[in-house]
Coordinates of C-alpha atoms and ligand atoms in Angstrom, one line a residue:
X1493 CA 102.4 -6.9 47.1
X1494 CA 103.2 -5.3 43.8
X1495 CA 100.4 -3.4 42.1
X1496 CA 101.2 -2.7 38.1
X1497 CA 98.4 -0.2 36.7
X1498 CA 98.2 0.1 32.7
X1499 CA 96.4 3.5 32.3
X1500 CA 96.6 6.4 30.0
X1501 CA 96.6 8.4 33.0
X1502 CA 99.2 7.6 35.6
X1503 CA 99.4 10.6 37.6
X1504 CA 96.0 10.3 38.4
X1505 CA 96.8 6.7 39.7
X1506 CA 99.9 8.1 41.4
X1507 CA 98.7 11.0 42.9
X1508 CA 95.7 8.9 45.0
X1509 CA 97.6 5.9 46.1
X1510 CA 100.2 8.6 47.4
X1511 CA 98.5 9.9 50.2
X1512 CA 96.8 8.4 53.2
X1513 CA 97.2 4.8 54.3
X1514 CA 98.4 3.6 50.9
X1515 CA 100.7 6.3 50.9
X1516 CA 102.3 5.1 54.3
X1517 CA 101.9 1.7 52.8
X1518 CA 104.0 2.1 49.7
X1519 CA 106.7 4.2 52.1
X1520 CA 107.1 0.9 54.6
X1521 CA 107.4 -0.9 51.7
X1522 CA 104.5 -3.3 52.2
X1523 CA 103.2 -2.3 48.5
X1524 CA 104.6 -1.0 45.2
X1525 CA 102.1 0.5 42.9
X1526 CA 103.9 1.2 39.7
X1527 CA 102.2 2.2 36.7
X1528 CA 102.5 1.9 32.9
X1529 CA 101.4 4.5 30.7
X1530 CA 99.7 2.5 27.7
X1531 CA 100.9 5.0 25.2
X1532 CA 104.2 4.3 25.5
X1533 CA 103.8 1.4 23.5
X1534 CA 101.4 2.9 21.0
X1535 CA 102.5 1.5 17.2
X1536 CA 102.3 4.8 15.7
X1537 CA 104.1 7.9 15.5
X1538 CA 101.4 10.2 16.7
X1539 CA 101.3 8.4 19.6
X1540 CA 97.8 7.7 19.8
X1541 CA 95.9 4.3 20.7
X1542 CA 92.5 4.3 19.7
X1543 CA 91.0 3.7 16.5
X1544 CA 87.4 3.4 15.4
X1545 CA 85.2 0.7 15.9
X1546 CA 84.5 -2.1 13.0
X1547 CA 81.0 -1.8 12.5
X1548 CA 80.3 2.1 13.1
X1549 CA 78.9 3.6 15.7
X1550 CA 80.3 6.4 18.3
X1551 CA 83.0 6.7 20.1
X1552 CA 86.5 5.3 20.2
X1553 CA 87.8 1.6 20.8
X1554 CA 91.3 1.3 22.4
X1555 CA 93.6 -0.8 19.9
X1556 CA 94.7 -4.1 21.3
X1557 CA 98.9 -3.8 20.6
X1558 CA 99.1 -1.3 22.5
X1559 CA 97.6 -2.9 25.2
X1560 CA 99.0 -6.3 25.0
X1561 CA 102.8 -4.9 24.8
X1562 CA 102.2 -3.2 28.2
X1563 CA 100.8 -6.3 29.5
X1564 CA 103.7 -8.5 28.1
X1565 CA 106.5 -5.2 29.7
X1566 CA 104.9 -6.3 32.9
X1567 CA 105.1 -9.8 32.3
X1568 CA 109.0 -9.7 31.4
X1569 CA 109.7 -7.5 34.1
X1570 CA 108.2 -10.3 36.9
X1571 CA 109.3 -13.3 34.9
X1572 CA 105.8 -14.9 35.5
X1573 CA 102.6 -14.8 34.2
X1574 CA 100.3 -12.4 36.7
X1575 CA 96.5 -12.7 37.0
X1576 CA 95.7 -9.5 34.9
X1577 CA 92.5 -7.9 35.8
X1578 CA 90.1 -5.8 33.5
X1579 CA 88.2 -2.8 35.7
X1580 CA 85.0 -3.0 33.2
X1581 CA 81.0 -2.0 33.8
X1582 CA 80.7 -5.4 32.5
X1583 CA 81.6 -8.2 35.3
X1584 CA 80.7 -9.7 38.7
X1585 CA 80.6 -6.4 41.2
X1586 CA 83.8 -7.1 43.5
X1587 CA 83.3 -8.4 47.1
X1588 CA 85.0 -8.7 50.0
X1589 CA 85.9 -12.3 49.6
X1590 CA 87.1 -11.4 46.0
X1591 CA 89.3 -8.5 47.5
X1592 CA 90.8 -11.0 50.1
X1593 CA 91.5 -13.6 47.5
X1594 CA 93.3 -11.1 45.6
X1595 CA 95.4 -10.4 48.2
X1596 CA 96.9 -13.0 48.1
X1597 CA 98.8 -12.4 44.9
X1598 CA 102.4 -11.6 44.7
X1599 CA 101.5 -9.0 41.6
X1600 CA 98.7 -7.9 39.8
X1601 CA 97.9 -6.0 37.0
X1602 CA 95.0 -3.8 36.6
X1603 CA 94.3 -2.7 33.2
X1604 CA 92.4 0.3 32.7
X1605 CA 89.9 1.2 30.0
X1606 CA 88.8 4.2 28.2
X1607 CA 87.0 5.7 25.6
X1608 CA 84.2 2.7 24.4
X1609 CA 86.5 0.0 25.8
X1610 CA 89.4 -2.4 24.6
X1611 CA 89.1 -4.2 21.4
X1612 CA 87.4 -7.7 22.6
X1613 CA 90.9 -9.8 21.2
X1614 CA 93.7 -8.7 23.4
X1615 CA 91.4 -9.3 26.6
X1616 CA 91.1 -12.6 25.6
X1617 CA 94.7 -13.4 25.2
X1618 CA 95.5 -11.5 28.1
X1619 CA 92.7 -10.7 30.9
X1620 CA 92.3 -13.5 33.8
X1621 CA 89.8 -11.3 35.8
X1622 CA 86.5 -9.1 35.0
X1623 CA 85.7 -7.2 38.0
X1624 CA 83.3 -4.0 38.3
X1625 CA 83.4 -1.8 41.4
X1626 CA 79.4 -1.3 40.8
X1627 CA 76.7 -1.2 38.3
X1628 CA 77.4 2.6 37.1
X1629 CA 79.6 4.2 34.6
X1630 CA 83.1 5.9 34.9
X1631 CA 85.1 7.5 32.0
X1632 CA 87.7 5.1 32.6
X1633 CA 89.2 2.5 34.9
X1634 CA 91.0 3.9 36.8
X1635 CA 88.8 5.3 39.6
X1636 CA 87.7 1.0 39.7
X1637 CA 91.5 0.6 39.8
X1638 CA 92.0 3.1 43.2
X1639 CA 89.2 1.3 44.6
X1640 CA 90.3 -2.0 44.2
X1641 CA 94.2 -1.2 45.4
X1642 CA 92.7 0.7 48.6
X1643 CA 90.5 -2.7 49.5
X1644 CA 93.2 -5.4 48.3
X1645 CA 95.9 -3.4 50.5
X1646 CA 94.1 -3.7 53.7
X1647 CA 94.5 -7.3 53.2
X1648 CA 98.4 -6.7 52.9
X1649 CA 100.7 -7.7 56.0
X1650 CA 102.7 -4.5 57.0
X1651 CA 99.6 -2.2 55.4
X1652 CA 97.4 -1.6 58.8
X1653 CA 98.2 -1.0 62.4
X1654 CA 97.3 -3.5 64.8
X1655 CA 94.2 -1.0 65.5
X1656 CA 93.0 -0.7 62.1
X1657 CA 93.4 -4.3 61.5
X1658 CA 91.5 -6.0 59.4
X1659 CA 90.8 -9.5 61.2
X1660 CA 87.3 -9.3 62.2
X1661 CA 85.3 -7.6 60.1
X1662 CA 81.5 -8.3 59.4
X1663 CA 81.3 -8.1 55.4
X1664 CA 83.4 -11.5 56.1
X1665 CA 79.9 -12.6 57.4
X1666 CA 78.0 -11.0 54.3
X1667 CA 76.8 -8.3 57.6
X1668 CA 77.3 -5.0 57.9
X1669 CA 78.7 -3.5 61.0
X1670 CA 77.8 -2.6 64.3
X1671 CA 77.4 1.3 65.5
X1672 CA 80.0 2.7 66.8
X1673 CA 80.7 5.3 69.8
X1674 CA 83.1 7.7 71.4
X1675 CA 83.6 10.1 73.8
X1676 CA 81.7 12.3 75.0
X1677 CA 79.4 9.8 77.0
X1678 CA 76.6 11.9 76.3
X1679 CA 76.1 13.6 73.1
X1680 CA 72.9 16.3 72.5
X1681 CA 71.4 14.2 75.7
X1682 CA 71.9 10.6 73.4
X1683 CA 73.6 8.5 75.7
X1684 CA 75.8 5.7 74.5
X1685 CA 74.4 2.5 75.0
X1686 CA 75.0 0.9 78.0
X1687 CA 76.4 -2.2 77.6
X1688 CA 79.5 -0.7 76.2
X1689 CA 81.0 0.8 78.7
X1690 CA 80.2 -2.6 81.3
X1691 CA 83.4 -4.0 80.3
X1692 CA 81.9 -7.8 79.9
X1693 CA 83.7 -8.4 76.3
X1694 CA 81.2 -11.7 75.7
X1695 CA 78.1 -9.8 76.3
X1696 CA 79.8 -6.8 73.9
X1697 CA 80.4 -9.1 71.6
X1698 CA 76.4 -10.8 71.4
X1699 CA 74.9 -7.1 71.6
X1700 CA 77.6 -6.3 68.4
X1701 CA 76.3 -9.4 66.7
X1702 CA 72.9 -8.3 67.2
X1703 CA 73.3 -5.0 66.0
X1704 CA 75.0 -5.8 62.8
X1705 CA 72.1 -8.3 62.1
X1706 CA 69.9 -5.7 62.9
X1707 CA 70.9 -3.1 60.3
X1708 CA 71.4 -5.6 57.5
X1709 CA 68.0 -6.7 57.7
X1710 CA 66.8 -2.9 57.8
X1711 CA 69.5 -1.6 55.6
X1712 CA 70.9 -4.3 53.5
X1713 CA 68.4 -7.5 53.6
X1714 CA 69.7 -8.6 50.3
X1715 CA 73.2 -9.5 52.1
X1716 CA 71.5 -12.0 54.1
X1717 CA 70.8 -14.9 51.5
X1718 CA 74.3 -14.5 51.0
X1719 CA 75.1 -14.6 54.9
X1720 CA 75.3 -18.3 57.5
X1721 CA 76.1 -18.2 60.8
X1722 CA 79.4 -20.4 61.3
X1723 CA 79.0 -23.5 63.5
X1724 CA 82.3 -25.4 64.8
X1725 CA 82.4 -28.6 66.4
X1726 CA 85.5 -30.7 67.2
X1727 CA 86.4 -33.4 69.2
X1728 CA 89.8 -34.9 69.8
X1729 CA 93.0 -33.9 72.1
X1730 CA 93.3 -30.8 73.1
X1731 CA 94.8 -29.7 69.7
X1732 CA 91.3 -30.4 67.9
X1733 CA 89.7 -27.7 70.1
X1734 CA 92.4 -25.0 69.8
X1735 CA 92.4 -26.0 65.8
X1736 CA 88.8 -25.9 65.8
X1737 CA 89.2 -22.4 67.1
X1738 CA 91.3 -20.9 64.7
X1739 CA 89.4 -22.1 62.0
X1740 CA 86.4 -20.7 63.1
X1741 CA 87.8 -17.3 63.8
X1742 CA 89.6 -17.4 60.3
X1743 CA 85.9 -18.1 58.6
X1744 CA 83.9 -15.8 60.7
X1745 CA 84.2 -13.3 62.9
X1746 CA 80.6 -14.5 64.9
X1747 CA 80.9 -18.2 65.0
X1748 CA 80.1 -20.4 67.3
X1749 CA 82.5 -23.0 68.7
X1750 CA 81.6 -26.5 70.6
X1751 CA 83.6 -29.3 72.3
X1752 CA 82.3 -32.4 71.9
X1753 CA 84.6 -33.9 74.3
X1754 CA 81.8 -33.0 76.7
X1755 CA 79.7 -35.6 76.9
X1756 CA 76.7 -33.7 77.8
X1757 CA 76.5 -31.4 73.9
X1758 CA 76.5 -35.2 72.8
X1759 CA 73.4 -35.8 74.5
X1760 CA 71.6 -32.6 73.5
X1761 CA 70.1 -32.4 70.1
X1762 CA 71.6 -29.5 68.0
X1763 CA 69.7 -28.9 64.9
X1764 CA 71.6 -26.5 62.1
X1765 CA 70.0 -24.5 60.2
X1766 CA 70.5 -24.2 56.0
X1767 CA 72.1 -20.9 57.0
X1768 CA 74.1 -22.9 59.6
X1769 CA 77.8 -23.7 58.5
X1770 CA 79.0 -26.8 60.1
X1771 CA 82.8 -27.1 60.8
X1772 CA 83.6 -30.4 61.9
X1773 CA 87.3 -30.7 63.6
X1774 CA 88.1 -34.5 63.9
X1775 CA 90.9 -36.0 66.3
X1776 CA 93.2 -36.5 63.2
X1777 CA 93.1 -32.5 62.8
X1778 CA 94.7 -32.2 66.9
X1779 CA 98.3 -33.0 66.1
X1780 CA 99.3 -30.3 64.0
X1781 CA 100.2 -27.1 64.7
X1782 CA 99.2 -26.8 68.2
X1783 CA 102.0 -24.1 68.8
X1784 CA 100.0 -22.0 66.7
X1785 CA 100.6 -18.3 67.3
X1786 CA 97.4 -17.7 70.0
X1787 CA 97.4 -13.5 68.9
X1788 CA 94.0 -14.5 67.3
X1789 CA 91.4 -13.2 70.3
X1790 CA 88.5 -15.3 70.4
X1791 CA 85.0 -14.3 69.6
X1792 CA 84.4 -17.5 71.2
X1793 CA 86.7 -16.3 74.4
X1794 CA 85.0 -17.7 77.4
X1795 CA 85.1 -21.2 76.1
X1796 CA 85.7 -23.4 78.8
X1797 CA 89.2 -25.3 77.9
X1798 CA 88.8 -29.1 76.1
X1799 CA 87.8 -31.6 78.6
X1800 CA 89.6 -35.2 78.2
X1801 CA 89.0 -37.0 74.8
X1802 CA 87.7 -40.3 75.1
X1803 CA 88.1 -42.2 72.1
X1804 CA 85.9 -45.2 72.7
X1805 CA 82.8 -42.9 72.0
X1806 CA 82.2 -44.0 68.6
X1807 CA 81.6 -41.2 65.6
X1808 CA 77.7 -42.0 66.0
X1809 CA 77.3 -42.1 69.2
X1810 CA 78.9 -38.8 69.8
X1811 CA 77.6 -36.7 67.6
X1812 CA 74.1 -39.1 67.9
X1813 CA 72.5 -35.4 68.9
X1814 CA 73.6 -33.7 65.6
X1815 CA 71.1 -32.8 62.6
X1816 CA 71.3 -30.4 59.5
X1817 CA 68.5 -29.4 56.9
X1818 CA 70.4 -28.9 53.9
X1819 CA 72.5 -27.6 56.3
X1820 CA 76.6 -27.1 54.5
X1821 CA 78.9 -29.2 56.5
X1822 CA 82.9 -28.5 56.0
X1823 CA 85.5 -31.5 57.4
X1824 CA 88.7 -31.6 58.7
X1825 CA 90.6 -34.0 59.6
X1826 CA 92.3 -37.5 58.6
X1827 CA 91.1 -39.1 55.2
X1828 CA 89.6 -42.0 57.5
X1829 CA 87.6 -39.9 59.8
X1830 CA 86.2 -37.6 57.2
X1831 CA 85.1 -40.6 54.9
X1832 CA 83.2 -41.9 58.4
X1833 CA 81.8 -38.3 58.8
X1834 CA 80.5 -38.1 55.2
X1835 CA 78.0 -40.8 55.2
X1836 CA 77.0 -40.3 58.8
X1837 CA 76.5 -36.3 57.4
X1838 CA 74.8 -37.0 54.9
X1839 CA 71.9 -38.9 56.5
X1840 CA 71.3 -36.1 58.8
X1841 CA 70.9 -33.6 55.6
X1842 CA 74.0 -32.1 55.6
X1843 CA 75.8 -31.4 52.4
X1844 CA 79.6 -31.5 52.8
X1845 CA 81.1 -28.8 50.4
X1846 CA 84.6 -29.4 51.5
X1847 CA 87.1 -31.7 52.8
X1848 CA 90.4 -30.2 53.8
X1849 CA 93.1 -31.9 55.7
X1850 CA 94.8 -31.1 58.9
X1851 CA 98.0 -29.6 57.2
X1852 CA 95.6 -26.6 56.8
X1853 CA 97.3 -25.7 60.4
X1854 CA 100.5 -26.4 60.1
X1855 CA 100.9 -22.4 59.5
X1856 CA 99.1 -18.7 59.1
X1857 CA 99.2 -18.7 55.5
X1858 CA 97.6 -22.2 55.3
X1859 CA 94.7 -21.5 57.8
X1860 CA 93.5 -18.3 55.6
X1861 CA 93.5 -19.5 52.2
X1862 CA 91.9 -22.9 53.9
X1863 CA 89.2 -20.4 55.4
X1864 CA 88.9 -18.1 52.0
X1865 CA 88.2 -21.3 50.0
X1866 CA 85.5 -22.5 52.5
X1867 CA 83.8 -18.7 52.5
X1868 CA 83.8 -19.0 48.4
X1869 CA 82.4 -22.7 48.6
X1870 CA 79.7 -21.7 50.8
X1871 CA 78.8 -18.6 48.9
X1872 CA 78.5 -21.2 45.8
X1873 CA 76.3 -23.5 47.6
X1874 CA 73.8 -20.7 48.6
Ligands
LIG1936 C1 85.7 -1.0 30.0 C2 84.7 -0.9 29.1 C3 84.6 0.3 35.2 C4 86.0 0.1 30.8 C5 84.1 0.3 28.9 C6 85.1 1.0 34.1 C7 82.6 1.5 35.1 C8 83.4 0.6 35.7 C9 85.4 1.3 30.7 C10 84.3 1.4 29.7 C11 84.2 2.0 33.6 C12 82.9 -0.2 36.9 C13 84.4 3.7 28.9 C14 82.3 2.5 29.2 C15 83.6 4.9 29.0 C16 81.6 3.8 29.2 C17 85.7 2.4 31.6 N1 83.0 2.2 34.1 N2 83.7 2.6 29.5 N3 81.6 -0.1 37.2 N4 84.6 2.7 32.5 O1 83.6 -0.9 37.5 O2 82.4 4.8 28.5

C-alpha cells in the first residue's frame, strides 16, 4: 500500500514512520510512505502558503493552489484518482472498521493541515474523507496522519508477523481486550489466573470472552451499544458449514457458529437478541470455495463436523425453532433461498441488513470486504 502525505513538514512524517514496525514495513516493501512538501508548489516567490482569512479574525488559512497542485502531483503520478483524506478536529473520530476499510486502498493520500486550516474550496474539489484521530487539538495534521498510517498498516499483508497478527482482535467486536500474562507464574504473590495455563483452548477462549466483556462494561460501557454478539447458522452440504465458518470468523472474533443439519438445534427454540447478529449460510452458499485456505483457527474449534444435509426438511420446518426481536439477520446464499429466508425472517422480527451471494467465498479478498461491509451495515442499523 502506498501512503502519499502532503505536509509542510515531511521529516517529521519521515522520521516516525522510519522506525519500528512501519520502518520494517516500508524496508519489506509491504508499504511506501512518500511525502510531498506542500510548499513546493506554493505560487509565490517567497515560498509561502498561507494568506489571511476573508472576514478577519486570527490566525492564518492555508491557500487552496497550493494544496490542490500537490494533490493533482499525486494524482498524475498514480494515474487514478485516490480517496484523499483530510486529518481535521472536525470529522467522525476514526474506528477500527474505518482503519480496516482503508486498508484496502491501493494509495491514499493524507493531507495535512496547519495554521487555522485549508481554505473550505480546494477540500471540496479534492477531499473524499474527514477523519479526526479524537476530539482534541494538534498544531497540524500530521501527528493524525502517523496515527492513521501505524493503524491502516497493520491491516497491510506483509506488515505483521504471524504473531503480531491482526486477525482476531476485539475492537472488531466494538470490546476491548482481554488481560494478558507472562512469565513469572507468580508475580509480587499475584498468581496468573488459572485457567491459562490448563491448556483447554475452548474454555481459554469463553474465560477471554468474558473478560473483555468485563472491562468494557467497567471501562468502556459506551462501546457496547455499538457491540452484537455474532450468531451463524447454516445448513446445506458440508461446504455451507465450513463457509459458514469463515464468515463468522471474518465478522467476529467471538461468534457463535451452528449446524442446522442437526436435526435436534431445529427442534430447540433459539431466541436472538437485538444485539444478536444472525448469519444465515444457505445450501446455495456450499459449492463454492470449499478448498478455502483452512489457516483461519476457529474460535468456534470444537465444532463437531456437518452431519448429512437432508434437503426434504423444508426452510420452515427447519429453522421452525428460530426467533429474533429486531434482531439484524445477514443472508447468504442463492437468490432463491435468500428471497424464501426474507419473508420467513421477517415474521420472526428479524431485519435483514444484507444479502450477499455465495461468490463472497470464492477467495480471501472476497470473504473480508464481504465481512467489513456486514460490520459497517450493522454498525448503521444500531
Ligand atoms: C484542520 C483544520 C486533526 C487541521 C484545523 C488536526 C486535531 C486533529 C488542523 C486544524 C488538527 C484531530 C490547526 C485547528 C491548528 C487548530 C490541524 N487537530 N487546526 N483531532 N490540527 O484529528 O489550530
Amino acid at each position: 500500500m502506498n501512503f502519499y502525505v502532503l505536509t509542510l513538514f515531511p521529516e517529521m512524517i519521515q522520521n516516525a514512520v522510519g522506525t519500528s514496525i512501519t520502518g520494517r514495513a516500508i524496508k519489506n516493501g509491504s508499504i511506501r510512505v512518500d511525502t510531498v512538501n506542500i510548499r513546493d508548489f506554493s505560487t509565490r516567490k517567497t515560498m509561502r502558503v498561507d494568506d489571511y482569512p476573508y472576514g478577519g479574525g486570527a490566525g492564518m488559512v492555508m491557500e487552496p493552489e497550493p494544496v490542490f497542485r500537490a494533490v493533482k502531483s499525486v494524482e498524475a503520478r498514480i494515474g487514478q484518482k485516490p480517496r484523499v483524506v483530510y486529518m481535521t478536529p472536525q470529522a467522525r473520530v476514526l474506528d477500527q472498521t474505518k482503519v480496516e476499510s482503508l486498508a484496502q486502498e491501493k494509495d491514499l493520500v493524507i493531507l495535512c493541515g496547519h495554521y487555522e486550516g485549508i481554505d473550505e474550496r480546494v477540500l471540496q474539489e479534492t477531499v473524499t474523507d474527514y477523519i479526526s484521530i479524537g476530539d482534541y487539538v494538534l498544531t497540524g495534521g500530521e501527528l493524525g496522519a502517523l496515527v492513521l498510517i501505524d493503524a491502516v498498516s497493520r491491516f497491510v499483508p506483509g506488515v505483521l508477523s504471524n504473531e503480531e497478527s491482526s486477525q482476531f482482535e476485539s475492537l472488531q467486536d466494538n470490546l476491548l481486550e482481554y488481560p494478558q500474562y507472562t512469565r513469572p507464574e507468580v508475580w509480587h504473590e499475584q498468581s496468573v489466573p488459572p485457567i491459562l495455563l490448563s491448556g483447554d483452548h475452548l474454555k481459554i477462549e469463553e474465560w477471554r470472552h468474558e473478560e473483555s466483556l468485563k472491562r468494557t462494561k467497567e471501562r468502556r460501557p459506551d462501546l457496547l451499544k455499538n457491540s452484537y454478539r455474532v450468531i451463524c447458522v447454516s445448513y446445506g452440504e458440508p461446504g455451507a458449514a465450513e463457509n459458514g465458518r469463515l464468515l463468522t470468523e471474518s465478522v467476529s472474533r467471538y461468534g457463535e457458529y451452528m449446524d442446522y443439519n442437526r436435526r435436534k438445534l431445529q427442534k430447540t427454540p433459539l431466541r436472538m437478541k437485538p444485539w444478536n447478529l444472525l448469519l444465515l449460510v444457505m445450501p446455495g452458499a456450499g459449492g463454492v470455495g470449499k478448498a478455502f485456505p483452512a489457516e483461519i483457527t476457529s474460535a468456534s474449534a470444537g465444532v463437531k463436523p456437518a452431519v448429512r444435509y437432508d434437503p426434504s426438511v423444508s426452510f420452515a420446518e427447519r429453522f421452525r425453532g428460530l426467533y429474533g426481536s429486531e434482531t439484524p439477520a445477514v443472508l447468504v446464499g442463492s437468490d432463491d433461498e435468500i428471497e424464501e429466508a426474507s419473508a420467513f425472517l421477517k415474521n420472526r422480527k428479524f431485519h435483514v441488513i444484507a444479502r450477499i451471494s455465495p461468490a463472497v467465498f470464492g477467495g480471501d479478498q472476497l470473504l473480508r470486504n464481504a465481512a467489513l461491509d456486514i460490520r459497517e451495515k450493522v454498525l448503521h442499523f444500531h
